[in-house]
Coordinates of C-alpha atoms in Angstrom, one line a residue:
Chain A
M1 CA 0.0 0.0 0.0
A2 CA 1.8 3.1 -1.2
E3 CA 1.3 6.6 0.3
R4 CA 0.8 8.0 -3.2
V5 CA 0.5 6.3 -6.6
L6 CA 1.6 8.1 -9.7
V7 CA 0.8 6.7 -13.2
T8 CA 1.3 8.4 -16.5
L9 CA -1.3 8.0 -19.2
D10 CA 0.8 5.4 -21.0
G11 CA 0.1 3.2 -18.0
E12 CA 3.5 3.4 -16.5
V13 CA 3.8 3.5 -12.7
R14 CA 6.2 6.3 -11.7
D15 CA 8.0 7.2 -8.5
A16 CA 5.7 9.9 -7.0
D17 CA 8.7 11.4 -5.2
A18 CA 10.6 12.0 -8.5
P19 CA 9.9 15.1 -10.5
L20 CA 7.5 14.5 -13.4
L21 CA 6.8 17.9 -15.0
H22 CA 9.1 20.2 -16.9
A23 CA 9.5 23.8 -15.7
D24 CA 8.0 25.0 -19.0
D25 CA 4.8 22.9 -18.8
F26 CA 1.8 25.2 -19.3
G27 CA 0.1 23.3 -16.6
V28 CA 2.4 25.1 -14.1
L29 CA 3.3 28.3 -16.0
R30 CA -0.4 29.1 -16.7
G31 CA -2.7 26.7 -14.9
D32 CA -3.5 25.7 -18.5
G33 CA -5.1 22.3 -18.3
V34 CA -8.1 20.5 -16.9
F35 CA -8.6 17.9 -14.2
E36 CA -10.9 15.6 -12.4
T37 CA -10.9 14.2 -8.8
L38 CA -12.6 10.9 -8.1
L39 CA -13.2 8.8 -5.0
V40 CA -11.5 5.4 -4.9
R41 CA -13.5 3.0 -2.8
D42 CA -13.3 -0.7 -2.5
G43 CA -10.7 -0.6 -5.3
R44 CA -13.0 1.0 -7.7
A45 CA -13.0 4.6 -9.2
C46 CA -16.5 5.9 -8.4
A47 CA -18.5 7.4 -11.3
L48 CA -15.5 7.0 -13.7
E49 CA -17.5 7.5 -16.9
L50 CA -19.2 10.7 -15.6
H51 CA -15.8 12.0 -14.8
L52 CA -14.3 11.0 -18.1
A53 CA -17.2 12.7 -19.9
R54 CA -16.6 15.9 -17.9
L55 CA -12.8 15.7 -18.6
A56 CA -13.6 15.6 -22.3
A57 CA -16.0 18.5 -22.0
S58 CA -13.5 20.6 -20.1
A59 CA -10.8 19.7 -22.6
A60 CA -13.1 20.8 -25.5
A61 CA -13.8 24.1 -23.7
A62 CA -10.1 24.7 -23.3
Q63 CA -9.4 23.6 -26.9
L64 CA -7.1 20.7 -25.7
P65 CA -7.0 17.5 -27.9
E66 CA -9.8 15.2 -27.1
P67 CA -8.8 12.8 -24.3
D68 CA -8.7 9.1 -25.4
R69 CA -11.0 7.6 -22.9
D70 CA -9.7 4.1 -23.4
D71 CA -6.2 5.2 -22.5
W72 CA -7.5 6.9 -19.4
R73 CA -9.5 3.8 -18.4
L74 CA -6.5 1.6 -18.7
A75 CA -4.3 4.0 -16.7
V76 CA -7.0 4.2 -14.1
D77 CA -7.0 0.4 -13.8
V78 CA -3.2 0.4 -13.3
A79 CA -3.5 3.1 -10.6
L80 CA -6.3 1.3 -8.8
E81 CA -4.4 -2.0 -8.9
K82 CA -1.4 -0.3 -7.4
W83 CA -3.5 1.6 -4.7
G84 CA -5.3 -1.5 -3.6
A85 CA -8.8 -2.0 -2.1
E86 CA -8.1 -1.6 1.6
R87 CA -8.7 2.1 1.9
E88 CA -10.3 5.0 0.2
G89 CA -8.2 7.4 -2.0
A90 CA -8.6 10.5 -4.0
L91 CA -7.7 9.9 -7.7
R92 CA -6.8 12.9 -9.7
L93 CA -6.8 12.9 -13.5
V94 CA -4.6 15.7 -14.8
Y95 CA -4.3 16.8 -18.4
T96 CA -2.3 19.9 -19.3
R97 CA -1.4 21.7 -22.5
G98 CA 2.1 20.3 -22.2
R99 CA 5.4 22.0 -22.7
E100 CA 5.9 25.3 -24.4
G101 CA 6.5 24.8 -28.1
S102 CA 5.2 21.2 -28.0
D103 CA 1.8 19.8 -29.2
T104 CA 1.8 17.0 -26.7
P105 CA -0.4 17.3 -23.6
T106 CA 0.9 16.2 -20.3
A107 CA -1.3 13.5 -18.7
F108 CA -1.0 11.7 -15.5
L109 CA -3.0 10.1 -12.6
L110 CA -2.3 10.6 -8.9
V111 CA -3.9 8.7 -6.0
T112 CA -3.5 10.2 -2.6
P113 CA -5.1 9.4 0.8
V114 CA -8.4 11.1 1.5
A115 CA -7.7 14.3 3.5
E116 CA -8.6 14.4 7.2
R117 CA -10.7 17.5 6.4
V118 CA -12.9 15.3 4.2
E119 CA -13.4 12.7 6.9
T120 CA -14.4 15.5 9.3
A121 CA -16.8 17.1 6.8
R122 CA -18.6 13.7 6.2
R123 CA -18.9 13.0 9.9
E124 CA -19.6 16.4 11.4
G125 CA -20.8 18.5 8.5
V126 CA -19.5 21.9 7.7
S127 CA -19.9 25.6 8.4
V128 CA -20.1 27.7 5.3
V129 CA -19.8 31.4 4.4
T130 CA -21.3 32.9 1.2
L131 CA -18.8 34.9 -0.9
E132 CA -19.4 37.1 -3.9
R133 CA -18.2 35.3 -7.1
G134 CA -18.2 38.7 -8.9
F135 CA -20.0 37.8 -12.1
S136 CA -23.5 37.5 -13.4
V137 CA -25.3 34.2 -14.1
D138 CA -25.5 35.3 -17.7
L139 CA -21.7 35.4 -18.2
A140 CA -21.1 31.8 -19.2
R141 CA -23.5 32.2 -22.2
K142 CA -22.1 35.6 -23.2
A143 CA -18.4 34.8 -22.6
P144 CA -17.3 31.3 -23.4
W145 CA -13.6 32.2 -23.0
Q146 CA -14.3 32.5 -19.2
L147 CA -14.3 28.6 -19.2
L148 CA -17.0 28.8 -16.4
G149 CA -18.3 25.2 -17.1
A150 CA -14.8 23.7 -17.4
K151 CA -12.8 22.3 -14.6
T152 CA -9.4 23.9 -15.3
L153 CA -6.2 23.8 -13.3
S154 CA -6.6 27.5 -12.6
Y155 CA -7.9 27.2 -9.1
A156 CA -5.9 30.0 -7.3
T157 CA -9.1 32.0 -6.7
N158 CA -10.9 29.0 -5.3
M159 CA -8.0 28.3 -2.9
A160 CA -8.0 31.9 -1.8
A161 CA -11.7 31.8 -1.1
L162 CA -11.2 28.7 1.0
R163 CA -8.4 30.4 2.9
H164 CA -10.6 33.4 3.4
A165 CA -13.4 31.1 4.8
E166 CA -10.9 29.6 7.2
S167 CA -9.8 33.0 8.4
V168 CA -13.3 33.8 9.5
G169 CA -13.7 30.4 11.2
A170 CA -15.7 28.6 8.4
D171 CA -14.9 25.3 6.7
D172 CA -16.2 26.0 3.2
V173 CA -17.7 28.6 0.8
I174 CA -20.8 29.0 -1.3
Y175 CA -20.4 31.5 -4.2
I176 CA -23.1 34.0 -4.9
S177 CA -23.5 35.7 -8.3
S178 CA -23.6 39.5 -8.8
E179 CA -27.4 39.3 -8.9
G180 CA -27.5 37.4 -5.6
Y181 CA -28.0 33.8 -7.0
V182 CA -26.5 30.8 -5.4
L183 CA -23.8 29.3 -7.6
E184 CA -21.6 26.6 -6.2
G185 CA -18.8 25.8 -3.8
P186 CA -15.1 26.2 -4.9
R187 CA -15.0 22.4 -5.0
S188 CA -18.6 21.3 -4.7
T189 CA -22.2 21.5 -5.9
V190 CA -24.9 23.1 -3.7
L191 CA -27.9 20.9 -3.0
I192 CA -31.1 21.5 -0.9
A193 CA -34.0 19.3 0.1
R194 CA -37.6 20.5 0.2
G195 CA -39.5 17.6 1.6
R196 CA -38.8 14.7 -0.9
T197 CA -37.5 17.1 -3.6
L198 CA -33.8 17.7 -4.2
V199 CA -32.9 21.0 -5.8
T200 CA -29.6 22.4 -7.2
P201 CA -28.9 25.5 -9.3
P202 CA -29.0 25.2 -13.1
P203 CA -25.5 24.6 -14.6
E204 CA -26.4 27.2 -17.2
Q205 CA -25.8 29.8 -14.5
G206 CA -22.0 29.5 -15.0
I207 CA -21.6 26.5 -12.7
L208 CA -19.5 23.4 -13.2
P209 CA -21.9 20.5 -13.8
G210 CA -21.5 18.2 -10.7
T211 CA -20.7 14.6 -11.5
T212 CA -21.7 13.5 -8.0
Q213 CA -24.9 15.5 -8.2
Q214 CA -25.6 13.9 -11.6
A215 CA -25.1 10.4 -10.1
L216 CA -27.4 11.4 -7.2
F217 CA -30.1 12.7 -9.5
D218 CA -29.9 9.6 -11.6
L219 CA -30.6 7.4 -8.6
A220 CA -32.9 9.6 -6.6
G221 CA -36.0 8.8 -8.7
E222 CA -35.8 5.1 -7.8
R223 CA -35.7 6.2 -4.1
D224 CA -38.9 8.2 -4.3
F225 CA -37.2 11.6 -4.5
A226 CA -38.1 14.3 -7.1
V227 CA -35.2 16.3 -8.5
R228 CA -35.1 19.8 -9.9
Y229 CA -32.7 22.4 -11.3
E230 CA -33.9 25.8 -10.1
P231 CA -32.2 29.2 -9.5
L232 CA -31.7 29.6 -5.7
R233 CA -31.2 32.6 -3.4
P234 CA -29.4 32.5 -0.1
A235 CA -32.8 32.7 1.6
D236 CA -33.8 29.4 -0.1
L237 CA -30.8 27.7 1.5
V238 CA -31.8 29.0 5.0
V239 CA -35.5 27.8 4.8
A240 CA -34.7 24.5 3.1
D241 CA -35.2 21.2 4.9
G242 CA -31.5 20.4 4.5
L243 CA -28.4 21.9 2.7
W244 CA -25.4 20.0 1.5
L245 CA -22.2 20.5 -0.4
I246 CA -21.9 17.6 -2.8
S247 CA -18.5 16.6 -4.2
S248 CA -16.7 13.6 -5.5
V249 CA -14.6 12.7 -2.5
A250 CA -16.4 14.1 0.5
L251 CA -19.7 13.0 -1.2
A252 CA -22.4 14.9 0.9
A253 CA -21.2 17.3 3.6
R254 CA -24.2 18.6 5.5
V255 CA -24.1 22.4 6.1
H256 CA -24.9 23.0 9.7
T257 CA -24.0 26.7 9.8
L258 CA -24.4 29.3 7.1
D259 CA -22.9 32.8 7.5
G260 CA -22.9 32.2 11.3
H261 CA -26.6 31.0 11.5
T262 CA -27.3 27.5 12.7
L263 CA -29.4 25.7 10.1
V264 CA -32.3 23.4 11.2
S265 CA -32.3 20.1 9.3
R266 CA -35.6 18.4 8.8
V267 CA -34.1 15.4 6.9
A268 CA -33.1 12.3 8.9
E269 CA -29.4 12.3 9.5
G270 CA -27.6 10.1 7.0
D271 CA -30.5 9.9 4.5
I272 CA -28.9 12.0 1.8
E273 CA -25.4 11.1 2.7
N274 CA -26.2 7.4 2.2
L275 CA -28.0 8.1 -1.0
V276 CA -25.1 10.0 -2.5
S277 CA -22.7 7.2 -1.4
E278 CA -24.9 4.6 -3.1
A279 CA -25.3 6.8 -6.2
V280 CA -21.6 7.2 -6.9
Q281 CA -20.9 3.5 -6.4
A282 CA -23.8 2.6 -8.7
A283 CA -22.8 5.1 -11.4
S284 CA -20.7 3.7 -14.2
Chain B
M1 CA 24.0 30.3 -25.7
A2 CA 21.4 27.8 -24.5
E3 CA 17.9 27.5 -25.9
R4 CA 16.4 27.8 -22.5
V5 CA 18.1 28.4 -19.1
L6 CA 16.6 26.9 -15.9
V7 CA 17.8 27.9 -12.5
T8 CA 16.3 27.0 -9.1
L9 CA 16.2 29.6 -6.4
D10 CA 19.2 28.1 -4.7
G11 CA 21.2 29.4 -7.7
E12 CA 21.7 25.9 -9.2
V13 CA 21.6 25.7 -13.0
R14 CA 19.4 22.8 -14.0
D15 CA 18.8 20.9 -17.2
A16 CA 15.7 22.5 -18.7
D17 CA 14.9 19.2 -20.5
A18 CA 14.8 17.2 -17.2
P19 CA 11.6 17.2 -15.2
L20 CA 11.7 19.7 -12.2
L21 CA 8.2 19.7 -10.6
H22 CA 6.5 16.9 -8.7
A23 CA 3.1 15.7 -9.9
D24 CA 1.6 16.9 -6.6
D25 CA 2.9 20.5 -6.8
F26 CA 0.1 22.9 -6.2
G27 CA 1.5 25.0 -8.9
V28 CA 0.3 22.4 -11.4
L29 CA -2.7 20.9 -9.5
R30 CA -4.3 24.2 -8.8
G31 CA -2.4 27.0 -10.6
D32 CA -1.6 28.0 -7.0
G33 CA 1.4 30.3 -7.1
V34 CA 2.5 33.6 -8.5
F35 CA 4.9 34.6 -11.2
E36 CA 6.6 37.5 -13.1
T37 CA 8.0 37.8 -16.6
L38 CA 10.8 40.2 -17.4
L39 CA 12.7 41.2 -20.5
V40 CA 16.4 40.3 -20.6
R41 CA 18.2 42.7 -22.8
D42 CA 22.0 43.3 -23.0
G43 CA 22.5 40.7 -20.3
R44 CA 20.3 42.7 -17.8
A45 CA 16.9 41.9 -16.4
C46 CA 14.8 45.0 -17.1
A47 CA 13.0 46.7 -14.1
L48 CA 14.0 43.8 -11.8
E49 CA 13.2 45.6 -8.6
L50 CA 9.7 46.6 -9.8
H51 CA 9.1 42.9 -10.7
L52 CA 10.4 41.6 -7.4
A53 CA 8.2 44.1 -5.6
R54 CA 5.1 42.9 -7.5
L55 CA 6.1 39.2 -6.9
A56 CA 6.2 40.0 -3.2
A57 CA 2.8 41.7 -3.4
S58 CA 1.3 38.8 -5.3
A59 CA 2.7 36.4 -2.8
A60 CA 1.2 38.4 0.1
A61 CA -2.2 38.4 -1.6
A62 CA -2.0 34.6 -2.1
Q63 CA -0.7 34.1 1.4
L64 CA 2.6 32.6 0.3
P65 CA 5.7 33.1 2.4
E66 CA 7.4 36.4 1.6
P67 CA 10.0 35.9 -1.2
D68 CA 13.6 36.5 -0.1
R69 CA 14.5 39.2 -2.7
D70 CA 18.2 38.7 -2.2
D71 CA 17.9 35.0 -3.1
W72 CA 15.9 36.0 -6.2
R73 CA 18.5 38.6 -7.2
L74 CA 21.3 36.1 -6.9
A75 CA 19.5 33.5 -8.9
V76 CA 18.6 36.1 -11.5
D77 CA 22.4 36.8 -11.8
V78 CA 23.1 33.2 -12.4
A79 CA 20.4 32.9 -15.0
L80 CA 21.6 36.1 -16.8
E81 CA 25.2 34.9 -16.8
K82 CA 24.1 31.6 -18.3
W83 CA 21.8 33.3 -20.9
G84 CA 24.4 35.7 -22.1
A85 CA 24.1 39.3 -23.5
E86 CA 23.9 38.4 -27.2
R87 CA 20.2 38.3 -27.5
E88 CA 17.0 39.2 -25.8
G89 CA 15.1 36.7 -23.6
A90 CA 12.0 36.3 -21.5
L91 CA 12.8 35.6 -17.9
R92 CA 10.1 34.0 -15.8
L93 CA 10.2 34.0 -12.0
V94 CA 7.9 31.2 -10.8
Y95 CA 6.9 30.7 -7.1
T96 CA 4.3 28.0 -6.2
R97 CA 2.8 26.8 -3.0
G98 CA 4.9 23.7 -3.4
R99 CA 4.0 20.1 -2.9
E100 CA 0.9 18.8 -1.2
G101 CA 1.6 18.4 2.5
S102 CA 4.8 20.4 2.4
D103 CA 5.4 24.0 3.6
T104 CA 8.2 24.7 1.2
P105 CA 7.3 26.7 -1.9
T106 CA 8.7 25.7 -5.3
A107 CA 10.8 28.5 -6.8
F108 CA 12.6 28.6 -10.1
L109 CA 13.7 30.9 -13.0
L110 CA 13.3 30.1 -16.7
V111 CA 14.8 32.1 -19.6
T112 CA 13.4 31.4 -23.0
P113 CA 13.8 33.2 -26.4
V114 CA 11.4 36.1 -27.1
A115 CA 8.4 34.7 -29.0
E116 CA 8.1 35.6 -32.7
R117 CA 4.6 36.9 -31.9
V118 CA 6.3 39.5 -29.7
E119 CA 8.7 40.7 -32.4
T120 CA 5.8 41.1 -34.8
A121 CA 3.8 43.0 -32.2
R122 CA 6.6 45.4 -31.6
R123 CA 7.3 45.9 -35.3
E124 CA 3.8 46.0 -36.8
G125 CA 1.5 46.7 -33.9
V126 CA -1.6 44.6 -33.0
S127 CA -5.3 44.2 -33.7
V128 CA -7.4 43.9 -30.6
V129 CA -10.9 42.8 -29.6
T130 CA -12.6 44.0 -26.5
L131 CA -14.0 41.1 -24.4
E132 CA -16.2 41.1 -21.3
R133 CA -14.2 40.3 -18.2
G134 CA -17.5 39.7 -16.3
F135 CA -17.0 41.6 -13.1
S136 CA -17.4 45.0 -11.8
V137 CA -14.6 47.5 -11.1
D138 CA -15.7 47.4 -7.5
L139 CA -15.0 43.7 -7.0
A140 CA -11.3 43.9 -6.0
R141 CA -12.2 46.0 -3.0
K142 CA -15.1 43.9 -1.9
A143 CA -13.7 40.5 -2.6
P144 CA -9.9 40.2 -1.9
W145 CA -10.1 36.4 -2.3
Q146 CA -10.5 37.1 -6.0
L147 CA -6.8 37.9 -6.1
L148 CA -7.5 40.5 -8.8
G149 CA -4.3 42.5 -8.2
A150 CA -2.1 39.4 -7.9
K151 CA -0.3 37.8 -10.8
T152 CA -1.1 34.2 -10.1
L153 CA -0.3 31.1 -12.2
S154 CA -4.1 30.6 -12.8
Y155 CA -4.1 32.0 -16.3
A156 CA -6.3 29.5 -18.1
T157 CA -9.0 32.2 -18.7
N158 CA -6.5 34.6 -20.1
M159 CA -5.2 32.0 -22.5
A160 CA -8.8 31.1 -23.5
A161 CA -9.5 34.8 -24.2
L162 CA -6.4 35.0 -26.4
R163 CA -7.4 31.9 -28.3
H164 CA -10.9 33.5 -28.8
A165 CA -9.2 36.6 -30.2
E166 CA -7.2 34.5 -32.6
S167 CA -10.3 32.7 -33.7
V168 CA -11.8 36.1 -34.8
G169 CA -8.6 37.2 -36.5
A170 CA -7.3 39.5 -33.7
D171 CA -3.9 39.4 -32.0
D172 CA -4.9 40.5 -28.5
V173 CA -7.6 41.4 -26.1
I174 CA -8.7 44.3 -23.9
Y175 CA -11.0 43.3 -21.1
I176 CA -14.1 45.4 -20.3
S177 CA -15.8 45.5 -16.8
S178 CA -19.5 44.7 -16.4
E179 CA -20.1 48.5 -16.2
G180 CA -18.3 49.0 -19.5
Y181 CA -14.9 50.3 -18.2
V182 CA -11.6 49.4 -19.9
L183 CA -9.6 47.1 -17.6
E184 CA -6.4 45.6 -19.1
G185 CA -5.2 43.0 -21.5
P186 CA -4.7 39.3 -20.5
R187 CA -0.9 40.0 -20.4
S188 CA -0.7 43.8 -20.7
T189 CA -1.6 47.3 -19.4
V190 CA -3.8 49.6 -21.6
L191 CA -2.3 53.0 -22.3
I192 CA -3.6 55.9 -24.3
A193 CA -2.1 59.3 -25.3
R194 CA -4.0 62.5 -25.4
G195 CA -1.6 65.0 -26.8
R196 CA 1.4 64.9 -24.3
T197 CA -0.7 63.2 -21.6
L198 CA -0.4 59.4 -21.0
V199 CA -3.4 57.8 -19.4
T200 CA -4.0 54.3 -18.0
P201 CA -7.0 52.9 -16.0
P202 CA -6.6 53.0 -12.1
P203 CA -5.3 49.7 -10.6
E204 CA -8.0 50.0 -8.0
Q205 CA -10.4 48.9 -10.7
G206 CA -9.3 45.3 -10.3
I207 CA -6.3 45.6 -12.6
L208 CA -2.8 44.1 -12.2
P209 CA -0.5 47.1 -11.6
G210 CA 1.8 47.2 -14.6
T211 CA 5.5 47.2 -13.9
T212 CA 6.3 48.5 -17.4
Q213 CA 3.7 51.1 -17.2
Q214 CA 5.1 52.2 -13.8
A215 CA 8.6 52.5 -15.2
L216 CA 7.1 54.5 -18.1
F217 CA 5.3 56.9 -15.8
D218 CA 8.4 57.3 -13.7
L219 CA 10.4 58.5 -16.7
A220 CA 7.7 60.3 -18.7
G221 CA 7.8 63.5 -16.5
E222 CA 11.4 64.0 -17.5
R223 CA 10.4 63.7 -21.2
D224 CA 7.8 66.4 -21.0
F225 CA 4.8 64.0 -20.8
A226 CA 2.1 64.3 -18.1
V227 CA 0.7 61.0 -16.7
R228 CA -2.7 60.1 -15.3
Y229 CA -4.7 57.3 -13.9
E230 CA -8.3 57.7 -15.1
P231 CA -11.3 55.4 -15.7
L232 CA -11.6 54.8 -19.4
R233 CA -14.4 53.6 -21.7
P234 CA -13.9 52.0 -25.1
A235 CA -14.9 55.3 -26.8
D236 CA -11.9 56.9 -25.0
L237 CA -9.7 54.4 -26.7
V238 CA -11.1 55.1 -30.1
V239 CA -10.7 58.9 -29.9
A240 CA -7.3 58.9 -28.3
D241 CA -4.2 60.1 -30.1
G242 CA -2.7 56.7 -29.7
L243 CA -3.4 53.3 -28.0
W244 CA -0.9 50.7 -26.8
L245 CA -0.7 47.5 -24.9
I246 CA 2.2 47.9 -22.5
S247 CA 4.0 44.7 -21.2
S248 CA 7.3 43.5 -19.9
V249 CA 8.6 41.7 -23.0
A250 CA 6.7 43.2 -25.9
L251 CA 7.1 46.7 -24.2
A252 CA 4.7 48.9 -26.3
A253 CA 2.6 47.3 -28.9
R254 CA 0.7 49.9 -30.9
V255 CA -3.0 49.0 -31.4
H256 CA -3.8 49.7 -35.0
T257 CA -7.3 48.0 -35.0
L258 CA -9.9 47.8 -32.3
D259 CA -12.9 45.6 -32.7
G260 CA -12.4 45.8 -36.5
H261 CA -12.0 49.6 -36.7
T262 CA -8.8 51.1 -37.9
L263 CA -7.4 53.5 -35.4
V264 CA -5.8 56.8 -36.4
S265 CA -2.6 57.5 -34.5
R266 CA -1.6 61.1 -34.0
V267 CA 1.6 60.3 -32.1
A268 CA 4.8 60.0 -34.1
E269 CA 5.7 56.4 -34.8
G270 CA 8.3 55.0 -32.3
D271 CA 7.9 57.9 -29.8
I272 CA 6.1 55.9 -27.1
E273 CA 7.8 52.6 -28.1
N274 CA 11.3 54.2 -27.6
L275 CA 10.2 55.9 -24.4
V276 CA 9.0 52.6 -22.9
S277 CA 12.2 50.9 -24.0
E278 CA 14.3 53.5 -22.4
A279 CA 12.1 53.4 -19.2
V280 CA 12.5 49.7 -18.5
Q281 CA 16.2 49.9 -19.1
A282 CA 16.5 52.9 -16.8
A283 CA 14.3 51.3 -14.1
S284 CA 16.1 49.5 -11.2

């Protein structure tokens, strides 16, 4: 059982403690590339096909060559075999524009242990602050170069927002648009429950489509839940029967505090968490 | 004369064709780091102190450890010595958050030849399209986590904007705020001339302070130019006596076409270009 597993897209296992990227890789010089993070559980990569589809969509938005999904599937198998089935892991698929002056993307897979923060979020839930994202929900449609629906490596602002949250004693962030609509978390999709209806903001509002939320919506019907995409305001979060941040590795983190206010949850503890867990394991 | 020169912050010259960064460096996983690009001319790094000051400001905004400027100066000397004085180069200073789970930033310097695109822009000027940046000029003040005044490695959107420009037959971009104010280029500062007055938008509008524009403003007084920071609208660019994109390596690229309209320049050819060139070489 290795502490981290590094595999290049050719299926070769590499030493994770040896340098891999050149100094002139656009992945580092410009955050110019796309990525996915998946949960490894019981030796399987959860919702792999949903993630490969989003990787391809992100690559298309960033005008990177179309990823060869068969290559990625094979390399994922190598990484999973090497990681083993004894414990969970976080599997990153990283795909950059490659070195300056080259036409060959850089592509690798990295499995690392699930962060302690994630275990805590699953177990105890999270406190969240809303922060202004700065743009309108109309921007994605008007300005495709903003790459709003693509999961790029340019996450410096997301990281800064999370540090800001930490500095005010919160665990996570929900972004709000310039008109006051709920968007998403820096690394999660926002989900509320209203009785047996699960609601998330429409991806057309400049939001990254959530793979875990998709897997959840696919399964929810069979479990007697209705699902809906609907523009939400912060007040909708406060009066909901439950609020979660949905993500690939933490799965469902219940939000117990929003902007300092304790939220009352009217959904039985574990209901949504278990459903999300089941959903990503059932998803292909 | 090497094709590229790579030096780590400890002053060690590295093989630029050997991998340097680990797969789990936050510089690549999240574009989480800051950088500077300087012009190398006659064996000197132009306006080095202005760039080191901005590197420090960017690092502070991103909550990275304060860069040790003496270390950077020494490493710059090593890189310059290795590059030689025979030709120009572009010197990048790169400073990332380092590897996951480590407290040590990754820091290196890379000198590469000046891109052909840059030579063309200097010689022939550029055609530019305005693109919506999506946020208000007030955002930087209200939302420091947006890192608007920091030069981070998260440049995927800037690169996408430049690809969009290329797709419509333009060479470069000027971003416009949601209220319709002129902001900056993806890799440049906007400058206009009105008679003997040089005007650029105020950095408080969520713009990266331009090192080259600063060097220019410092020298301009001695050359009988007045200088001003002033909010600008696209119409101000069209009616100006001249419009340039100012940047560290291209220096001053005259904008000859804006959104398809040919601009009339009433400033003698080479006047501003020579002044900018002189300014960055005079700057410490």
